[in-house]
PDB file of C-alpha atoms and ligand atoms in Angstrom:
ATOM      1  CA  MET A  13      77.536 -81.833 -22.232  1.00 52.00           C
ATOM      2  CA  HIS A  14      77.317 -86.403 -21.251  1.00 60.00           C
ATOM      3  CA  PRO A  15      74.086 -86.917 -20.534  1.00 59.00           C
ATOM      4  CA  LEU A  16      75.438 -88.701 -17.369  1.00 62.00           C
ATOM      5  CA  ALA A  17      77.124 -85.261 -15.944  1.00 73.00           C
ATOM      6  CA  THR A  18      73.509 -83.940 -15.876  1.00 83.00           C
ATOM      7  CA  LYS A  19      72.291 -83.037 -12.515  1.00 87.00           C
ATOM      8  CA  PRO A  20      68.233 -83.889 -12.344  1.00 91.00           C
ATOM      9  CA  PRO A  21      66.221 -80.989 -10.798  1.00 92.00           C
ATOM     10  CA  CYS A  22      65.265 -83.010  -7.511  1.00 96.00           C
ATOM     11  CA  VAL A  23      67.837 -84.911  -6.165  1.00 98.00           C
ATOM     12  CA  ILE A  24      65.845 -88.254  -5.005  1.00 98.00           C
ATOM     13  CA  ALA A  25      68.078 -90.596  -2.462  1.00 98.00           C
ATOM     14  CA  ILE A  26      67.280 -93.690  -1.472  1.00 98.00           C
ATOM     15  CA  TYR A  27      68.903 -95.239   2.091  1.00 98.00           C
ATOM     16  CA  PRO A  28      68.652 -98.896   1.912  1.00 98.00           C
ATOM     17  CA  GLY A  29      68.940-101.150   5.165  1.00 97.00           C
ATOM     18  CA  SER A  30      67.226-103.795   7.051  1.00 97.00           C
ATOM     19  CA  PHE A  31      66.464-101.292   9.816  1.00 98.00           C
ATOM     20  CA  ASP A  32      66.128-104.297  12.279  1.00 97.00           C
ATOM     21  CA  PRO A  33      65.716-102.042  14.350  1.00 97.00           C
ATOM     22  CA  ILE A  34      66.522 -98.481  13.565  1.00 98.00           C
ATOM     23  CA  THR A  35      69.384 -97.055  15.630  1.00 98.00           C
ATOM     24  CA  ASN A  36      70.597 -93.772  16.873  1.00 98.00           C
ATOM     25  CA  GLY A  37      73.263 -94.267  13.959  1.00 97.00           C
ATOM     26  CA  HIS A  38      71.054 -94.785  11.500  1.00 98.00           C
ATOM     27  CA  LEU A  39      68.719 -91.307  12.852  1.00 97.00           C
ATOM     28  CA  ASP A  40      72.218 -89.311  12.922  1.00 97.00           C
ATOM     29  CA  LEU A  41      72.790 -90.855   8.796  1.00 97.00           C
ATOM     30  CA  ILE A  42      68.810 -89.598   8.283  1.00 98.00           C
ATOM     31  CA  GLU A  43      69.631 -86.356   9.626  1.00 97.00           C
ATOM     32  CA  ARG A  44      72.455 -85.153   8.060  1.00 97.00           C
ATOM     33  CA  SER A  45      71.630 -86.420   4.618  1.00 98.00           C
ATOM     34  CA  ALA A  46      67.832 -84.665   4.526  1.00 98.00           C
ATOM     35  CA  ARG A  47      69.980 -81.784   4.114  1.00 97.00           C
ATOM     36  CA  LEU A  48      71.567 -82.669   1.666  1.00 97.00           C
ATOM     37  CA  VAL A  49      68.892 -84.176  -1.102  1.00 98.00           C
ATOM     38  CA  ASP A  50      65.052 -83.014  -1.840  1.00 98.00           C
ATOM     39  CA  LYS A  51      63.655 -86.301  -1.130  1.00 98.00           C
ATOM     40  CA  LEU A  52      65.216 -89.282   1.501  1.00 98.00           C
ATOM     41  CA  ILE A  53      63.519 -92.554   0.619  1.00 98.00           C
ATOM     42  CA  ILE A  54      64.272 -95.302   3.610  1.00 98.00           C
ATOM     43  CA  SER A  55      63.542 -98.254   2.056  1.00 98.00           C
ATOM     44  CA  ILE A  56      63.709-101.587   4.050  1.00 98.00           C
ATOM     45  CA  LEU A  57      64.595-104.676   2.450  1.00 97.00           C
ATOM     46  CA  ARG A  58      62.105-107.521   1.869  1.00 96.00           C
ATOM     47  CA  ASN A  59      64.348-110.522   2.894  1.00 83.00           C
ATOM     48  CA  GLU A  60      62.538-113.693   3.657  1.00 72.00           C
ATOM     49  CA  ASN A  61      65.952-115.135   4.030  1.00 80.00           C
ATOM     50  CA  LYS A  62      67.226-113.181   7.094  1.00 80.00           C
ATOM     51  CA  GLN A  63      65.214-113.697  10.447  1.00 91.00           C
ATOM     52  CA  PRO A  64      64.124-110.333  11.644  1.00 95.00           C
ATOM     53  CA  LEU A  65      63.519-109.711  14.703  1.00 95.00           C
ATOM     54  CA  PHE A  66      60.696-107.121  14.151  1.00 96.00           C
ATOM     55  CA  SER A  67      58.394-107.466  10.857  1.00 95.00           C
ATOM     56  CA  ILE A  68      58.385-105.142   8.004  1.00 96.00           C
ATOM     57  CA  GLN A  69      55.580-103.757   9.097  1.00 96.00           C
ATOM     58  CA  GLU A  70      56.912-102.844  12.821  1.00 96.00           C
ATOM     59  CA  ARG A  71      60.220-101.673  10.961  1.00 97.00           C
ATOM     60  CA  MET A  72      57.995 -99.531   9.279  1.00 98.00           C
ATOM     61  CA  ASP A  73      56.195 -98.087  11.731  1.00 97.00           C
ATOM     62  CA  MET A  74      59.442 -97.484  13.976  1.00 97.00           C
ATOM     63  CA  LEU A  75      61.138 -95.411  11.201  1.00 98.00           C
ATOM     64  CA  ARG A  76      57.626 -93.692  10.770  1.00 97.00           C
ATOM     65  CA  ASP A  77      57.858 -92.810  14.504  1.00 96.00           C
ATOM     66  CA  VAL A  78      61.053 -91.097  14.188  1.00 97.00           C
ATOM     67  CA  VAL A  79      61.293 -89.514  10.386  1.00 97.00           C
ATOM     68  CA  GLY A  80      57.956 -88.062  11.384  1.00 95.00           C
ATOM     69  CA  PRO A  81      59.957 -83.892  11.970  1.00 94.00           C
ATOM     70  CA  TYR A  82      61.376 -84.362   8.299  1.00 97.00           C
ATOM     71  CA  PRO A  83      59.188 -83.219   5.904  1.00 97.00           C
ATOM     72  CA  ASN A  84      61.482 -84.407   3.095  1.00 98.00           C
ATOM     73  CA  VAL A  85      61.868 -87.835   4.285  1.00 98.00           C
ATOM     74  CA  GLU A  86      59.471 -90.923   3.432  1.00 98.00           C
ATOM     75  CA  VAL A  87      59.553 -94.643   4.271  1.00 98.00           C
ATOM     76  CA  ASP A  88      59.122 -97.654   2.039  1.00 98.00           C
ATOM     77  CA  SER A  89      59.917-101.545   1.416  1.00 98.00           C
ATOM     78  CA  PHE A  90      61.517-102.979  -1.614  1.00 98.00           C
ATOM     79  CA  ASP A  91      62.346-106.425  -2.922  1.00 97.00           C
ATOM     80  CA  GLY A  92      64.253-107.062  -5.800  1.00 97.00           C
ATOM     81  CA  LEU A  93      67.679-105.697  -7.134  1.00 98.00           C
ATOM     82  CA  LEU A  94      68.156-102.818  -5.254  1.00 98.00           C
ATOM     83  CA  VAL A  95      69.282 -99.966  -8.086  1.00 98.00           C
ATOM     84  CA  ASP A  96      65.898-101.292 -10.342  1.00 98.00           C
ATOM     85  CA  TYR A  97      64.173-100.199  -7.079  1.00 98.00           C
ATOM     86  CA  ALA A  98      65.899 -96.924  -7.075  1.00 98.00           C
ATOM     87  CA  ALA A  99      65.429 -96.421 -10.941  1.00 98.00           C
ATOM     88  CA  ALA A 100      61.554 -96.963 -10.292  1.00 98.00           C
ATOM     89  CA  ARG A 101      61.511 -94.231  -7.668  1.00 98.00           C
ATOM     90  CA  SER A 102      63.625 -91.880  -9.955  1.00 98.00           C
ATOM     91  CA  ALA A 103      66.591 -91.769  -7.301  1.00 98.00           C
ATOM     92  CA  THR A 104      69.928 -91.157  -8.329  1.00 98.00           C
ATOM     93  CA  VAL A 105      71.595 -91.627  -5.372  1.00 98.00           C
ATOM     94  CA  ILE A 106      72.011 -94.515  -3.144  1.00 98.00           C
ATOM     95  CA  LEU A 107      72.913 -93.538   0.432  1.00 98.00           C
ATOM     96  CA  ARG A 108      75.461 -95.619   3.128  1.00 98.00           C
ATOM     97  CA  GLY A 109      76.800 -94.929   6.114  1.00 97.00           C
ATOM     98  CA  ILE A 110      80.578 -96.327   7.323  1.00 97.00           C
ATOM     99  CA  ARG A 111      81.315 -96.552  10.791  1.00 95.00           C
ATOM    100  CA  ALA A 112      84.461 -98.171  10.551  1.00 93.00           C
ATOM    101  CA  ILE A 113      87.383 -99.344   8.150  1.00 93.00           C
ATOM    102  CA  SER A 114      85.459-102.899   8.502  1.00 91.00           C
ATOM    103  CA  ASP A 115      82.329-101.927   6.993  1.00 94.00           C
ATOM    104  CA  TYR A 116      84.559-100.751   3.623  1.00 96.00           C
ATOM    105  CA  GLU A 117      85.059-103.688   1.671  1.00 96.00           C
ATOM    106  CA  TYR A 118      81.344-105.196   1.850  1.00 96.00           C
ATOM    107  CA  GLU A 119      80.136-101.391   0.867  1.00 98.00           C
ATOM    108  CA  LEU A 120      82.631-101.141  -1.879  1.00 98.00           C
ATOM    109  CA  GLN A 121      81.650-104.219  -3.330  1.00 98.00           C
ATOM    110  CA  MET A 122      77.752-103.671  -3.324  1.00 98.00           C
ATOM    111  CA  ALA A 123      78.478-100.075  -4.302  1.00 98.00           C
ATOM    112  CA  LEU A 124      80.863-101.380  -7.849  1.00 98.00           C
ATOM    113  CA  MET A 125      78.478-104.082  -8.426  1.00 98.00           C
ATOM    114  CA  ASN A 126      75.372-101.315  -8.381  1.00 98.00           C
ATOM    115  CA  ARG A 127      77.368 -98.562 -10.278  1.00 98.00           C
ATOM    116  CA  ARG A 128      78.228-101.643 -12.971  1.00 98.00           C
ATOM    117  CA  LEU A 129      74.292-102.346 -13.218  1.00 98.00           C
ATOM    118  CA  ARG A 130      73.291 -98.627 -13.025  1.00 98.00           C
ATOM    119  CA  PRO A 131      75.716 -96.199 -13.854  1.00 97.00           C
ATOM    120  CA  GLN A 132      73.072 -93.272 -13.675  1.00 95.00           C
ATOM    121  CA  ILE A 133      72.580 -94.307  -9.708  1.00 97.00           C
ATOM    122  CA  GLU A 134      75.497 -92.968  -7.406  1.00 98.00           C
ATOM    123  CA  THR A 135      76.528 -94.610  -3.858  1.00 98.00           C
ATOM    124  CA  VAL A 136      77.157 -91.780  -2.045  1.00 98.00           C
ATOM    125  CA  PHE A 137      78.879 -92.535   1.526  1.00 98.00           C
ATOM    126  CA  LEU A 138      78.736 -90.456   4.838  1.00 98.00           C
ATOM    127  CA  MET A 139      80.551 -91.254   7.892  1.00 96.00           C
ATOM    128  CA  SER A 140      78.804 -92.552  10.796  1.00 93.00           C
ATOM    129  CA  GLY A 141      78.808 -90.016  13.525  1.00 91.00           C
ATOM    130  CA  GLU A 142      82.005 -90.582  16.026  1.00 92.00           C
ATOM    131  CA  ALA A 143      79.100 -91.186  18.760  1.00 94.00           C
ATOM    132  CA  TYR A 144      77.494 -93.864  16.750  1.00 95.00           C
ATOM    133  CA  SER A 145      80.120 -95.605  15.081  1.00 93.00           C
ATOM    134  CA  PHE A 146      80.116 -98.787  17.533  1.00 95.00           C
ATOM    135  CA  ILE A 147      76.414 -98.728  17.248  1.00 96.00           C
ATOM    136  CA  SER A 148      74.502-102.243  15.107  1.00 97.00           C
ATOM    137  CA  SER A 149      70.968-102.929  14.949  1.00 96.00           C
ATOM    138  CA  ARG A 150      72.617-106.506  15.915  1.00 96.00           C
ATOM    139  CA  LEU A 151      74.315-105.533  19.148  1.00 97.00           C
ATOM    140  CA  VAL A 152      71.980-103.556  20.322  1.00 97.00           C
ATOM    141  CA  LYS A 153      69.406-106.783  20.234  1.00 96.00           C
ATOM    142  CA  GLU A 154      71.837-108.691  21.513  1.00 96.00           C
ATOM    143  CA  VAL A 155      72.448-106.304  24.474  1.00 96.00           C
ATOM    144  CA  PHE A 156      69.326-105.979  25.245  1.00 95.00           C
ATOM    145  CA  ARG A 157      68.465-109.319  25.335  1.00 93.00           C
ATOM    146  CA  LEU A 158      71.160-110.062  27.683  1.00 94.00           C
ATOM    147  CA  GLY A 159      69.947-107.509  30.235  1.00 94.00           C
ATOM    148  CA  GLY A 160      72.467-104.725  29.193  1.00 95.00           C
ATOM    149  CA  ASP A 161      71.270-100.827  28.783  1.00 95.00           C
ATOM    150  CA  ILE A 162      70.612 -99.742  25.566  1.00 95.00           C
ATOM    151  CA  SER A 163      68.929 -96.196  26.315  1.00 93.00           C
ATOM    152  CA  GLY A 164      70.610 -93.835  24.359  1.00 95.00           C
ATOM    153  CA  LEU A 165      71.771 -96.418  21.256  1.00 97.00           C
ATOM    154  CA  VAL A 166      67.922 -96.719  20.066  1.00 97.00           C
ATOM    155  CA  PRO A 167      65.098 -93.449  19.676  1.00 97.00           C
ATOM    156  CA  PRO A 168      62.752 -93.989  22.350  1.00 95.00           C
ATOM    157  CA  PRO A 169      59.838 -95.574  20.762  1.00 94.00           C
ATOM    158  CA  VAL A 170      62.721 -98.729  19.302  1.00 96.00           C
ATOM    159  CA  GLU A 171      63.623 -99.067  22.857  1.00 96.00           C
ATOM    160  CA  GLN A 172      59.557 -99.759  23.980  1.00 95.00           C
ATOM    161  CA  ARG A 173      59.359-101.986  21.137  1.00 95.00           C
ATOM    162  CA  LEU A 174      62.456-104.066  22.397  1.00 95.00           C
ATOM    163  CA  LYS A 175      60.756-103.874  26.085  1.00 93.00           C
ATOM    164  CA  ASN A 176      57.409-105.162  24.725  1.00 93.00           C
ATOM    165  CA  ARG A 177      58.946-107.765  22.583  1.00 89.00           C
ATOM    166  CA  PHE A 178      61.602-109.497  25.305  1.00 85.00           C
ATOM    167  CA  LEU A 179      59.926-108.645  28.038  1.00 80.00           C
ATOM    168  CA  GLY A 180      56.479-108.682  27.561  1.00 79.00           C
ATOM    169  CA  GLU A 181      55.631-105.083  28.476  1.00 66.00           C
ATOM    170  CA  LYS A 182      52.997-102.786  27.238  1.00 56.00           C
TER     171      LYS A 182
HETATM  172  O1  PNS B   4      71.273-102.928   6.137  1.00 52.84           O
HETATM  173  P1  PNS B   4      71.785-103.735   5.259  1.00 52.84           P
HETATM  174  O2  PNS B   4      71.492-105.609   5.779  1.00 52.84           O
HETATM  175  O3  PNS B   4      73.562-104.154   5.653  1.00 52.84           O
HETATM  176  O4  PNS B   4      71.570-103.773   3.573  1.00 52.84           O
HETATM  177  C1  PNS B   4      72.038-104.344   3.094  1.00 52.84           C
HETATM  178  C2  PNS B   4      71.400-103.774   1.615  1.00 52.84           C
HETATM  179  C3  PNS B   4      69.447-103.808   1.695  1.00 52.84           C
HETATM  180  C4  PNS B   4      71.951-102.559   1.101  1.00 52.84           C
HETATM  181  C5  PNS B   4      71.376-105.106   0.445  1.00 52.84           C
HETATM  182  O5  PNS B   4      71.825-106.146   1.210  1.00 52.84           O
HETATM  183  C6  PNS B   4      70.434-104.443  -0.650  1.00 52.84           C
HETATM  184  O6  PNS B   4      70.943-103.796  -1.537  1.00 52.84           O
HETATM  185  N1  PNS B   4      69.773-105.641  -1.081  1.00 52.84           N
HETATM  186  C7  PNS B   4      69.081-105.894  -2.346  1.00 52.84           C
HETATM  187  C8  PNS B   4      69.395-106.777  -3.450  1.00 52.84           C
HETATM  188  C9  PNS B   4      70.603-106.715  -4.195  1.00 52.84           C
HETATM  189  O7  PNS B   4      70.538-105.294  -4.962  1.00 52.84           O
HETATM  190  N2  PNS B   4      71.660-106.917  -4.089  1.00 52.84           N
HETATM  191  C10 PNS B   4      72.830-106.689  -5.000  1.00 52.84           C
HETATM  192  C11 PNS B   4      73.579-105.566  -4.329  1.00 52.84           C
HETATM  193  S1  PNS B   4      75.096-105.293  -5.155  1.00 52.84           S
END
């Protein structure tokens, strides 16, 4: 049998992203994918070029707050090439969500580049839940900053952190 055709005994998936901050769309994907794999590692890109609202530590804390109930989900961060990090963590799957057709081109480019770099690692896409297909971290931050209601779009601990950050509430 071709070596690429063997399934590992334990399927480890990486769910990479900026998560600045985690939204209910991300959480929906986490819940659904945690049922598909043995271990799910949510990993935040440490990227100095992007100017995030929340630090890596804050984003990791928020993620850990909300994934507590899932025993096979871990939170981590990475830099460098995603496929190298995935290989170092013994992952064979990269997990990404697709909300709308507009996500497709960017995701296809990344998936094909990652496959070229390491064909052993497969990118798997899950379609966003229909209730979440319009949510993005960027829009949540913008709406909140301009005084709009974001309840139901992010988990409660994230809403609290946004209030602390923008309104100075404790
Ligand atoms: O949530 P995002 O910002 O859309 O996630 C993008 C992410 C982190 C998946 C992507 O930028 C990435 O994988 N960066 C790591 C560097 C890398 O491997 N680049 C080549 C990708 S083809």
